[in-house]
Tab-separated table of C-alpha atoms in Angstrom:
chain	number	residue	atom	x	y	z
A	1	UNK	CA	137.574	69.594	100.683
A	2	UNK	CA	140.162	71.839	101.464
A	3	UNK	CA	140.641	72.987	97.727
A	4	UNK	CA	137.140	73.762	97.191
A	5	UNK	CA	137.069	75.896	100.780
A	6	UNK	CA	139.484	77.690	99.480
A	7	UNK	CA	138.090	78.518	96.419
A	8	UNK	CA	135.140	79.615	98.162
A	9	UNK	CA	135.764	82.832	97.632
A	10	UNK	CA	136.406	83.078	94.229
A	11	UNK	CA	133.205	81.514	93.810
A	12	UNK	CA	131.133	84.259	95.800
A	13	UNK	CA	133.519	86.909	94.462
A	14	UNK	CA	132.450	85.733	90.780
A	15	UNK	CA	128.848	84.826	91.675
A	16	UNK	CA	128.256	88.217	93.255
A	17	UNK	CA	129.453	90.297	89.954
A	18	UNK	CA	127.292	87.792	87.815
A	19	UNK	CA	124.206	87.957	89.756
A	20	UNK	CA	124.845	92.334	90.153
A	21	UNK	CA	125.806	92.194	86.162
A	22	UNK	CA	122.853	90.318	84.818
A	23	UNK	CA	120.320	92.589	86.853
A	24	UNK	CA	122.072	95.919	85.703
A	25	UNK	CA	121.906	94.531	81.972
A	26	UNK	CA	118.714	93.426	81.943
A	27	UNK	CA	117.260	97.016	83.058
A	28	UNK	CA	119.574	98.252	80.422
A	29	UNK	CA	118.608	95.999	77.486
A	30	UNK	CA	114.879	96.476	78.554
A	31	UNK	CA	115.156	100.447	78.149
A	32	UNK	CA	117.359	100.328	75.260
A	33	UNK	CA	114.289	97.970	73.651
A	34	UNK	CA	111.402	100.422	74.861
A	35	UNK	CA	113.617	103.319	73.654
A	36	UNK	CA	114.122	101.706	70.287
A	37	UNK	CA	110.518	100.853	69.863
A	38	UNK	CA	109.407	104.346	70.369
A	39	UNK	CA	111.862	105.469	67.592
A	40	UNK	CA	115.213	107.380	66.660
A	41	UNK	CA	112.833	110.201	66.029
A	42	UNK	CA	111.970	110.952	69.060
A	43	UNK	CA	112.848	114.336	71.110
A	44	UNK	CA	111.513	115.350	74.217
A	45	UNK	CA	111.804	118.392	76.114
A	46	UNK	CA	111.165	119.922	79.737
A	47	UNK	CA	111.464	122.303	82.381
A	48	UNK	CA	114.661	122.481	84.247
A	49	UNK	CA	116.053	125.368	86.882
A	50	UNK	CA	119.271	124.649	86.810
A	51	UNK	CA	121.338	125.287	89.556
A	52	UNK	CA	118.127	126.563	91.394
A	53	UNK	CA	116.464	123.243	91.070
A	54	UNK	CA	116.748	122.690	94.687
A	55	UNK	CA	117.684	125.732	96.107
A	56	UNK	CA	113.762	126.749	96.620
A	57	UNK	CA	114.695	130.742	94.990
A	58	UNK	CA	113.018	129.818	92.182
A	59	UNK	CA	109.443	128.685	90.773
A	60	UNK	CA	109.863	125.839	88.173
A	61	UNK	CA	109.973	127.099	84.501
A	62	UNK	CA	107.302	126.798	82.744
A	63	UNK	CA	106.345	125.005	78.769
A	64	UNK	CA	103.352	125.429	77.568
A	65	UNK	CA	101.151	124.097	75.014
A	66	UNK	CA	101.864	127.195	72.585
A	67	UNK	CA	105.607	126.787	73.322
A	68	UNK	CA	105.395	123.402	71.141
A	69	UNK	CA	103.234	125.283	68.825
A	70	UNK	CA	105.890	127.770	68.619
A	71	UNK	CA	108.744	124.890	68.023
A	72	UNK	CA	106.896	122.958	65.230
A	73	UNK	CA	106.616	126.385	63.286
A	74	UNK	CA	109.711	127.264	63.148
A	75	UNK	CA	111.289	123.594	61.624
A	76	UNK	CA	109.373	122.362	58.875
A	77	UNK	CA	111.659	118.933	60.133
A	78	UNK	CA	108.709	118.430	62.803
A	79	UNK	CA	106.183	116.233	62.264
A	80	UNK	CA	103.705	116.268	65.021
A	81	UNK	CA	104.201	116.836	68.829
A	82	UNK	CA	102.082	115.857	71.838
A	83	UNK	CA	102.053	117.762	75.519
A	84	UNK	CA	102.439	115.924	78.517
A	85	UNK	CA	100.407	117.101	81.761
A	86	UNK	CA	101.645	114.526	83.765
A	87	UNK	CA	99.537	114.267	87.434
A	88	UNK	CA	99.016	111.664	90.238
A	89	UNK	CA	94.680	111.261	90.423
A	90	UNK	CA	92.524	109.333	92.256
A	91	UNK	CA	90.231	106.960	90.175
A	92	UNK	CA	87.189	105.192	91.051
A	93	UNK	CA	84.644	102.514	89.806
A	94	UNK	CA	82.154	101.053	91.708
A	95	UNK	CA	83.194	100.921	95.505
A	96	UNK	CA	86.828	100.826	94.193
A	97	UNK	CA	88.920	103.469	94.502
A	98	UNK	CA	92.917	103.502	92.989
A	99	UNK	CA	95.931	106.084	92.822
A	100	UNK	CA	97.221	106.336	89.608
A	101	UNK	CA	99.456	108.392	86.607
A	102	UNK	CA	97.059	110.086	84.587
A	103	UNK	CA	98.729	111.908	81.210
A	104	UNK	CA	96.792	114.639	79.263
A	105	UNK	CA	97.603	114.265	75.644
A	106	UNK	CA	96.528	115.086	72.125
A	107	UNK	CA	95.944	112.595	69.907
A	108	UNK	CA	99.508	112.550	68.430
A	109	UNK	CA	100.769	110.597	71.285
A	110	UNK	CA	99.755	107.128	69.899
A	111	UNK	CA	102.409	107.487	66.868
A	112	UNK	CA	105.220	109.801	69.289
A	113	UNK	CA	105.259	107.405	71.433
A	114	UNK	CA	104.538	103.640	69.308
A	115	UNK	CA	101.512	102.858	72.023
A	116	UNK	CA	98.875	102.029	70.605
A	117	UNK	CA	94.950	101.256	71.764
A	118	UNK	CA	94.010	97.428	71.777
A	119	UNK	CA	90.995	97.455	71.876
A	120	UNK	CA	88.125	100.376	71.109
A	121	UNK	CA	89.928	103.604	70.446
A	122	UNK	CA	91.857	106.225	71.012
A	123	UNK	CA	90.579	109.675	71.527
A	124	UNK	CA	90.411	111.723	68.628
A	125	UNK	CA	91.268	115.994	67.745
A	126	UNK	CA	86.913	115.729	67.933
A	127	UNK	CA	87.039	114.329	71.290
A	128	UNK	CA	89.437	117.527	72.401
A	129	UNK	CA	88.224	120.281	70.909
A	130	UNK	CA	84.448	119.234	71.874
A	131	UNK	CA	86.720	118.382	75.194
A	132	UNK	CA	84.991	115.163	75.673
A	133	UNK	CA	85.457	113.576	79.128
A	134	UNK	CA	86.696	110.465	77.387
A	135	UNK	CA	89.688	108.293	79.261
A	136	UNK	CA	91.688	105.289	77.501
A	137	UNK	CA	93.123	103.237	80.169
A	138	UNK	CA	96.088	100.858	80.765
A	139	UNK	CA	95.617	97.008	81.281
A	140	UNK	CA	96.232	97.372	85.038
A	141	UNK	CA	93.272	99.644	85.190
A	142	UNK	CA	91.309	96.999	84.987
A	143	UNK	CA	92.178	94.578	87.448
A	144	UNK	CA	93.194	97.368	89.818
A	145	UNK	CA	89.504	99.330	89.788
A	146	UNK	CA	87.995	95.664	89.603
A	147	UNK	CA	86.585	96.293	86.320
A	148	UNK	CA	84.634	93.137	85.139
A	149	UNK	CA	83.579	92.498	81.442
A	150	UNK	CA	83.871	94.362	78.617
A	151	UNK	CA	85.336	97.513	79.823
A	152	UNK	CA	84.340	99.880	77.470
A	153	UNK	CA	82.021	102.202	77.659
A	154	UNK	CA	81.553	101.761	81.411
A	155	UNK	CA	82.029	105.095	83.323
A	156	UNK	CA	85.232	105.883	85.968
A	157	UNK	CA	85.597	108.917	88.023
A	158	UNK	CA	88.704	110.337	87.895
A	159	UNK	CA	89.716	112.995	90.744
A	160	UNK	CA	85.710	112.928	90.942
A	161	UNK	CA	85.102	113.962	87.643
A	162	UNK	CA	83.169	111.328	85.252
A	163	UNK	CA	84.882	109.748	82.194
A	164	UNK	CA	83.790	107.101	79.906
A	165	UNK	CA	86.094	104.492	78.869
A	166	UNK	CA	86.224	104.393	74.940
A	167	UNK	CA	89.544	102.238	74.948
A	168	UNK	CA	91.990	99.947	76.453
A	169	UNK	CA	95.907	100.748	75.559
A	170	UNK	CA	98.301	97.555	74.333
A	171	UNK	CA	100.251	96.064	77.700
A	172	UNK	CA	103.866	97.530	78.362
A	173	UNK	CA	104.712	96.130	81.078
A	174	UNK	CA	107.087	97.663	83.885
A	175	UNK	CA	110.533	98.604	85.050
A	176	UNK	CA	112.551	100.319	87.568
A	177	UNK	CA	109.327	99.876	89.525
A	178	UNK	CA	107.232	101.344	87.411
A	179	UNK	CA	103.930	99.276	86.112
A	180	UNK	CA	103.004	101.582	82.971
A	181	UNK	CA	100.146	99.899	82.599
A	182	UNK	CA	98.582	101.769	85.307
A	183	UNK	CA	97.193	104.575	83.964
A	184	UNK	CA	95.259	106.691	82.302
A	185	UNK	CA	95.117	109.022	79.277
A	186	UNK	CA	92.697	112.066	78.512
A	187	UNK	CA	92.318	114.590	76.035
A	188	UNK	CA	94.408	117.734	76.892
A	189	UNK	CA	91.885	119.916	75.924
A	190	UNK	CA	89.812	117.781	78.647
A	191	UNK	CA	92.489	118.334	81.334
A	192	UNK	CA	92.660	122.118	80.934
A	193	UNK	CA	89.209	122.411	81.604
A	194	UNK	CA	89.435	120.307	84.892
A	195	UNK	CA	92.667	121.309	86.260
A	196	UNK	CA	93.116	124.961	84.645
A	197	UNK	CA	95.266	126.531	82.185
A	198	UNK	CA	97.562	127.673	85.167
A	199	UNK	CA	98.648	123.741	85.300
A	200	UNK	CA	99.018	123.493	81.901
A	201	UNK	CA	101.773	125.197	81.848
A	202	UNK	CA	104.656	123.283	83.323
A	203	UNK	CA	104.384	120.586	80.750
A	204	UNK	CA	106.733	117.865	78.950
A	205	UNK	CA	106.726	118.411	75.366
A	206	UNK	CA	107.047	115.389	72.994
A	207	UNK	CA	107.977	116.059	68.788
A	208	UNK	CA	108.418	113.233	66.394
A	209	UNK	CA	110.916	114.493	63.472
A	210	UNK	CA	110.878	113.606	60.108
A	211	UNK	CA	112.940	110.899	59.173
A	212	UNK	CA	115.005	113.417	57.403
A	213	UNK	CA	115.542	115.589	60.170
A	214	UNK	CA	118.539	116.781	61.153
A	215	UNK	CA	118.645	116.631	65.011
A	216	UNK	CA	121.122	119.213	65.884
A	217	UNK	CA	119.473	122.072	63.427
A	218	UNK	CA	116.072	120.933	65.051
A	219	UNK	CA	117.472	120.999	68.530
A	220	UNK	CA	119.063	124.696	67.836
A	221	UNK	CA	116.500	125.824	66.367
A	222	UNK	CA	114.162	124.918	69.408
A	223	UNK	CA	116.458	126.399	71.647
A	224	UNK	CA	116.519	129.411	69.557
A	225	UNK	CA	112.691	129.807	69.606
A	226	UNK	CA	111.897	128.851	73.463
A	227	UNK	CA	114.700	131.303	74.796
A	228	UNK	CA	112.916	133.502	72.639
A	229	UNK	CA	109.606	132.921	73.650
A	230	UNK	CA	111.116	133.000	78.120
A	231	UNK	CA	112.950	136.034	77.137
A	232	UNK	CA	115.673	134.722	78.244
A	233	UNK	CA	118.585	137.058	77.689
A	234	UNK	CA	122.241	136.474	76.363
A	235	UNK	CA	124.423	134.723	78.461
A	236	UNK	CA	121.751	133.490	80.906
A	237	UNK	CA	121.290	129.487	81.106
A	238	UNK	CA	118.268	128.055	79.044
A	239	UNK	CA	115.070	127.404	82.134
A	240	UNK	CA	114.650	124.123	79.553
A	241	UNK	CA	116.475	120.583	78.680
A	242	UNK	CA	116.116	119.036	75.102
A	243	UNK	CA	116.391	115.500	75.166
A	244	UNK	CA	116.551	113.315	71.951
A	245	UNK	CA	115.782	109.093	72.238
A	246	UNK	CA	119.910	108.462	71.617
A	247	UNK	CA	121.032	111.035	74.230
A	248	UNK	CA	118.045	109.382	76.811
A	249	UNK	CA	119.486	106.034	76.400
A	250	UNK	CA	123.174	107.305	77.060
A	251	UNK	CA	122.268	108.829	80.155
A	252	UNK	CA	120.341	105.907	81.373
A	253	UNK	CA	123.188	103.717	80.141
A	254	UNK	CA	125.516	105.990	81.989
A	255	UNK	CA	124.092	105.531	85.465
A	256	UNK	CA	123.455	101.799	84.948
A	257	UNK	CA	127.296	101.602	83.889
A	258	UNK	CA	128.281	103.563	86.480
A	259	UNK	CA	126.494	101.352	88.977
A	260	UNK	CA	127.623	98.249	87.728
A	261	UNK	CA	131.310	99.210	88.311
A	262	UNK	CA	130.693	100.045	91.508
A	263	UNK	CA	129.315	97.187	92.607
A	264	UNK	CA	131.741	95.035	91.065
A	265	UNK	CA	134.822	96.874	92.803
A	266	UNK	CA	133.080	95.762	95.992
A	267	UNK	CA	132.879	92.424	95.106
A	268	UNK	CA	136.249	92.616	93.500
A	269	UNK	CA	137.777	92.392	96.894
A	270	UNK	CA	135.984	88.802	97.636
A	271	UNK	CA	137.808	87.843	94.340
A	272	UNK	CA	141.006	89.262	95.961
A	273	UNK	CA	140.581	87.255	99.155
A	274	UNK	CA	140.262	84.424	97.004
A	275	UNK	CA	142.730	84.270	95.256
A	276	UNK	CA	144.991	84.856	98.239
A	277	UNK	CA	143.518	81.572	99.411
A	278	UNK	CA	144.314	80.007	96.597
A	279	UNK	CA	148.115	80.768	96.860
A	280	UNK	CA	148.041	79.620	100.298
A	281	UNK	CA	146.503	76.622	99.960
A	282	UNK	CA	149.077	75.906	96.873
A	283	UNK	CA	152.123	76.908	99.330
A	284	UNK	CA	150.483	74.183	101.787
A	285	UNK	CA	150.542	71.869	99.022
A	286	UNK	CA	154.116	72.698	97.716
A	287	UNK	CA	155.312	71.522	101.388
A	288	UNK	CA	152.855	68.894	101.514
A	289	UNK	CA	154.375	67.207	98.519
A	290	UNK	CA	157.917	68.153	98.959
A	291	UNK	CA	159.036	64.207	98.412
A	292	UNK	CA	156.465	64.305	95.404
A	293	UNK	CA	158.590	67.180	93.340
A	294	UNK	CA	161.980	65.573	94.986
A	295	UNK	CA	161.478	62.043	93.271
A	296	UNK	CA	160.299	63.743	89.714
A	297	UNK	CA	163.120	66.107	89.888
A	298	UNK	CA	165.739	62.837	90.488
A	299	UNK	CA	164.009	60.901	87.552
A	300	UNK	CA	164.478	63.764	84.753
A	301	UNK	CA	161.543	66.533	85.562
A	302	UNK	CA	163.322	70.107	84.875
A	303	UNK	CA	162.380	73.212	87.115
A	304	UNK	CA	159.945	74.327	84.159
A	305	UNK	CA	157.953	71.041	84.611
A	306	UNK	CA	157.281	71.521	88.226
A	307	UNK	CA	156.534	75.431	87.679
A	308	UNK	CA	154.238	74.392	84.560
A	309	UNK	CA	152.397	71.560	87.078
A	310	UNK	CA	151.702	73.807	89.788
A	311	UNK	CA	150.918	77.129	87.657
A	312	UNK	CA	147.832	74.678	86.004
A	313	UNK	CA	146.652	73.489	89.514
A	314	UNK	CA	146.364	76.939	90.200
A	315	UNK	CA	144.659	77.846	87.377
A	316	UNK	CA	142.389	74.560	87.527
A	317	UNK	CA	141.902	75.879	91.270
A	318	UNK	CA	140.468	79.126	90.095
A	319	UNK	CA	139.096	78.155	87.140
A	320	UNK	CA	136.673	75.649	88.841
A	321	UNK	CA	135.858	78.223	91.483
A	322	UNK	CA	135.105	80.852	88.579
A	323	UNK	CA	132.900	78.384	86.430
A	324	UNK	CA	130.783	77.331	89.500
A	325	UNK	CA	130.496	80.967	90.275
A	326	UNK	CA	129.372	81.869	86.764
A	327	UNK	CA	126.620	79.362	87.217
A	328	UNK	CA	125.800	80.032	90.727
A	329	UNK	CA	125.768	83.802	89.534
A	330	UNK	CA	123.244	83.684	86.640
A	331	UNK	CA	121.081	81.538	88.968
A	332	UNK	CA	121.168	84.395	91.903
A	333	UNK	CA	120.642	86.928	89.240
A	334	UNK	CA	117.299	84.628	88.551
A	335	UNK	CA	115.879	83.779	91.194
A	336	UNK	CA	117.113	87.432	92.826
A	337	UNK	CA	114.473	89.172	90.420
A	338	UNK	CA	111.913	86.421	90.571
A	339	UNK	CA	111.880	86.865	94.458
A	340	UNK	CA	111.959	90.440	94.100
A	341	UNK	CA	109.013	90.843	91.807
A	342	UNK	CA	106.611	88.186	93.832
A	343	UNK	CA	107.371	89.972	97.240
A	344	UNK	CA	107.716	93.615	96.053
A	345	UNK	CA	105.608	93.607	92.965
A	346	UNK	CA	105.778	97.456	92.582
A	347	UNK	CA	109.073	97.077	91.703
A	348	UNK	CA	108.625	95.657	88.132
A	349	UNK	CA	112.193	94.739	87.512
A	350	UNK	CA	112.902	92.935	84.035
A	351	UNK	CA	114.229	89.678	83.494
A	352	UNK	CA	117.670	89.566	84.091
A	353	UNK	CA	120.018	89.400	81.378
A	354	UNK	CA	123.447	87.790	81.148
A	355	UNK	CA	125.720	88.950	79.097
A	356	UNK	CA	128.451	87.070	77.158
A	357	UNK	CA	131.227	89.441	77.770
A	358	UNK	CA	130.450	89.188	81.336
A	359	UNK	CA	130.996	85.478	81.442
A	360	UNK	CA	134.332	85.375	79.292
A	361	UNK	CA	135.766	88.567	81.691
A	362	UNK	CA	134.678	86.551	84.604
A	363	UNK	CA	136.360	83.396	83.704
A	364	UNK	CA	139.706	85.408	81.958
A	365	UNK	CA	140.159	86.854	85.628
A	366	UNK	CA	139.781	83.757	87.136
A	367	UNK	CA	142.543	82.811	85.169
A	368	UNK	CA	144.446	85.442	85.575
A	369	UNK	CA	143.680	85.059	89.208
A	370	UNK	CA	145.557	81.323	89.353
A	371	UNK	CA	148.504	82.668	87.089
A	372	UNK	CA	149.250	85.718	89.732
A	373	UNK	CA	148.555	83.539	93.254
A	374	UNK	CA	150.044	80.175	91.431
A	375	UNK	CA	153.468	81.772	90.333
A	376	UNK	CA	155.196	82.243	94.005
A	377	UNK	CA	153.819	78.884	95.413
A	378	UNK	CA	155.067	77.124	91.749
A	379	UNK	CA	158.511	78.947	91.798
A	380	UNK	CA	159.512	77.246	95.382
A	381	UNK	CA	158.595	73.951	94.109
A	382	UNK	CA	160.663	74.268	91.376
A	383	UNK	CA	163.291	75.647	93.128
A	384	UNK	CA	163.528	72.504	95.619
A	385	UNK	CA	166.654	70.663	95.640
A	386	UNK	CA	165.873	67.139	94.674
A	387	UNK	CA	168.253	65.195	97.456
A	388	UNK	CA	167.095	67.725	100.015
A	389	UNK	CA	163.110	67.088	98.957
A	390	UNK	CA	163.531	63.023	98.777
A	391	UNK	CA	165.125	63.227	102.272
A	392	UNK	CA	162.101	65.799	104.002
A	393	UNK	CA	159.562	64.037	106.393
């Protein structure tokens, strides 16, 4: 009872950097899938002040429809872009009204992005430039306006305005709190005419290269046309930020890393505290069994034989405490986002994900743990003098 109290700590310490591991990985293996799906091709660019982003002296820069026009032009290493007018509406069907993403796009997006309708359609370069009021929605739609049957072809209003629904996207699912599922799409051309060509000006612009493309000449020679276009002048920092899919997932990556170790310094000091405990509870045991070491000393045991026993109960010690941790750590990590998701659904977080490298660090320091706190408490043991240890009450 006493051993496993003392490795008590260990066991939290490892359970705790399991349980915060597996969540952080299983955001980042989730992104890095969605990421991958869309494509290596993928670049994606948008407004960004700077150093005045929050400093409130000035507007946010703008991108505009013609500024992707402008980009594909000048790189014949473009395929097709999209625009992204990206606003928070109100919908409504029936006597049910919901809050939601709504994205005005062309009809590129489907193949940008690898999202594709599931059932009816999706809006085609007809439906914009007759600027049909035409809406493909997201499987939460559905449930969320209390849409019953067939949905399509039944009529939503969206910020009061009336759209038909011609087609039902294929289920994403969520993350990072985010169902994106839950919304709806419209033809640009569409959106323009509702919320004016002022607003369609501070977009997010979306290109698919060729899978030839060089990246960097396609990146410079974006940057090259958009300063260009903002006359911005030599010296002065671009009022844009090109992204590509690889450079997306390294920032993401990057914070979740960053996060991770964090965290797991925190909990590195319940490790610490353990194995402290451990070498005390091994120095208890070293006195407790003084006469032990004494009479295997007198019948032949060498110094290295008592250092060797008590260096593998330490070990064992932590060991134990760092393989019931592991477990009790990719259970937490379980249940953690199970609970999570039932009682705060909006948060969406994906299933967690354990990583091997995790587990095999995690048990090598627990290891390393009983080798470090085992060596003092061993080393007096084997330094005992056998006559003195057979003769200690």
């Amino acid at each position: 009872m006493r051993a496993i109290l003392t490795v008590l700590g260990v066991m939290i310490g490892v359970a705790a950097v399991i349980t915060v591991v597996s969540l952080v990985q299983g955001m980042q293996y989730k992104i890095s899938n969605d990421l991958e799906n869309i494509g290596s091709n993928y670049i994606e660019i948008f407004p960004d002040a700077g150093e005045n982003r929050n400093s409130g002296l000035q507007k946010m820069p703008e991108l505009s429809i013609e500024d992707a026009q402008a980009i594909q032009h000048s790189s014949s290493a473009i395929k097709e872009f999209t625009p992204l007018f990206i606003n928070n509406v109100d919908t409504k069907y029936g006597g049910q009204t919901h809050r939601v993403q709504m994205l005005g796009v062309n009809a590129s997006y489907q193949d940008i992005f690898n999202h594709w309708a599931d059932r009816g359609r999706f809006f085609s370069p007809l439906d914009a430039d007759a600027k049909k009021r035409v809406v493909v929605i997201g499987t939460s739609i559905i449930e969320n306006l209390g849409i019953t049957g067939d949905p399509l072809g039944k009529e939503i209003r969206i910020d009061g305005h009336p759209f038909t629904i011609i087609g039902v996207m294929e289920k994403k699912g969520g993350s990072f709190g985010q169902d994106r599922d839950d919304v709806v799409l419209i033809p640009f051309a569409t959106a323009g005419v509702i919320y004016g060509a002022e607003n369609m000006k501070r977009l997010v612009l979306a290109f698919q290269m060729r899978g030839h493309g060089d990246l960097d000449l396609i990146k410079e020679q974006a940057t090259e046309t958009l300063r260009t276009r903002h006359h911005i002048v030599k010296g002065k920092p671009n009022d844009f930020r090109i992204l590509a899919q690889e450079e997306i997932l390294k920032l993401v990556s990057g914070f979740l890393t960053t996060t991770s170790a964090v965290m797991g310094m925190v909990v590195g000091i319940a490790l610490l505290v353990g194995g402290i405990g451990i070498m005390n509870i091994m120095l208890v045991s070293v006195t407790e069994r003084t006469r032990e070491i004494g009479v295997r000393k007198s019948i032949g045991a060498r110094r290295r034989d008592v250092l060797v026993q008590f260096l593998v109960e330490a070990v064992a010690l932590s060991g134990f405490g760092g393989a019931v941790g592991i477990f009790g750590g990719f259970v937490a990590a379980n249940v953690t986002q199970i609970l999570l998701n039932r009682f705060f659904p909006t948060l969406n977080l994906p299933p967690a994900h354990t990583p091997i490298w995790a587990v095999v660090l995690a048990f090598s320091f627990c290891a390393f743990l009983g080798i470090v706190f085992g060596i003092v408490p061993a080393a007096k043991a084997s330094k005992l003098d056998p006559i003195e240890a057979l003769r200690y009450e």
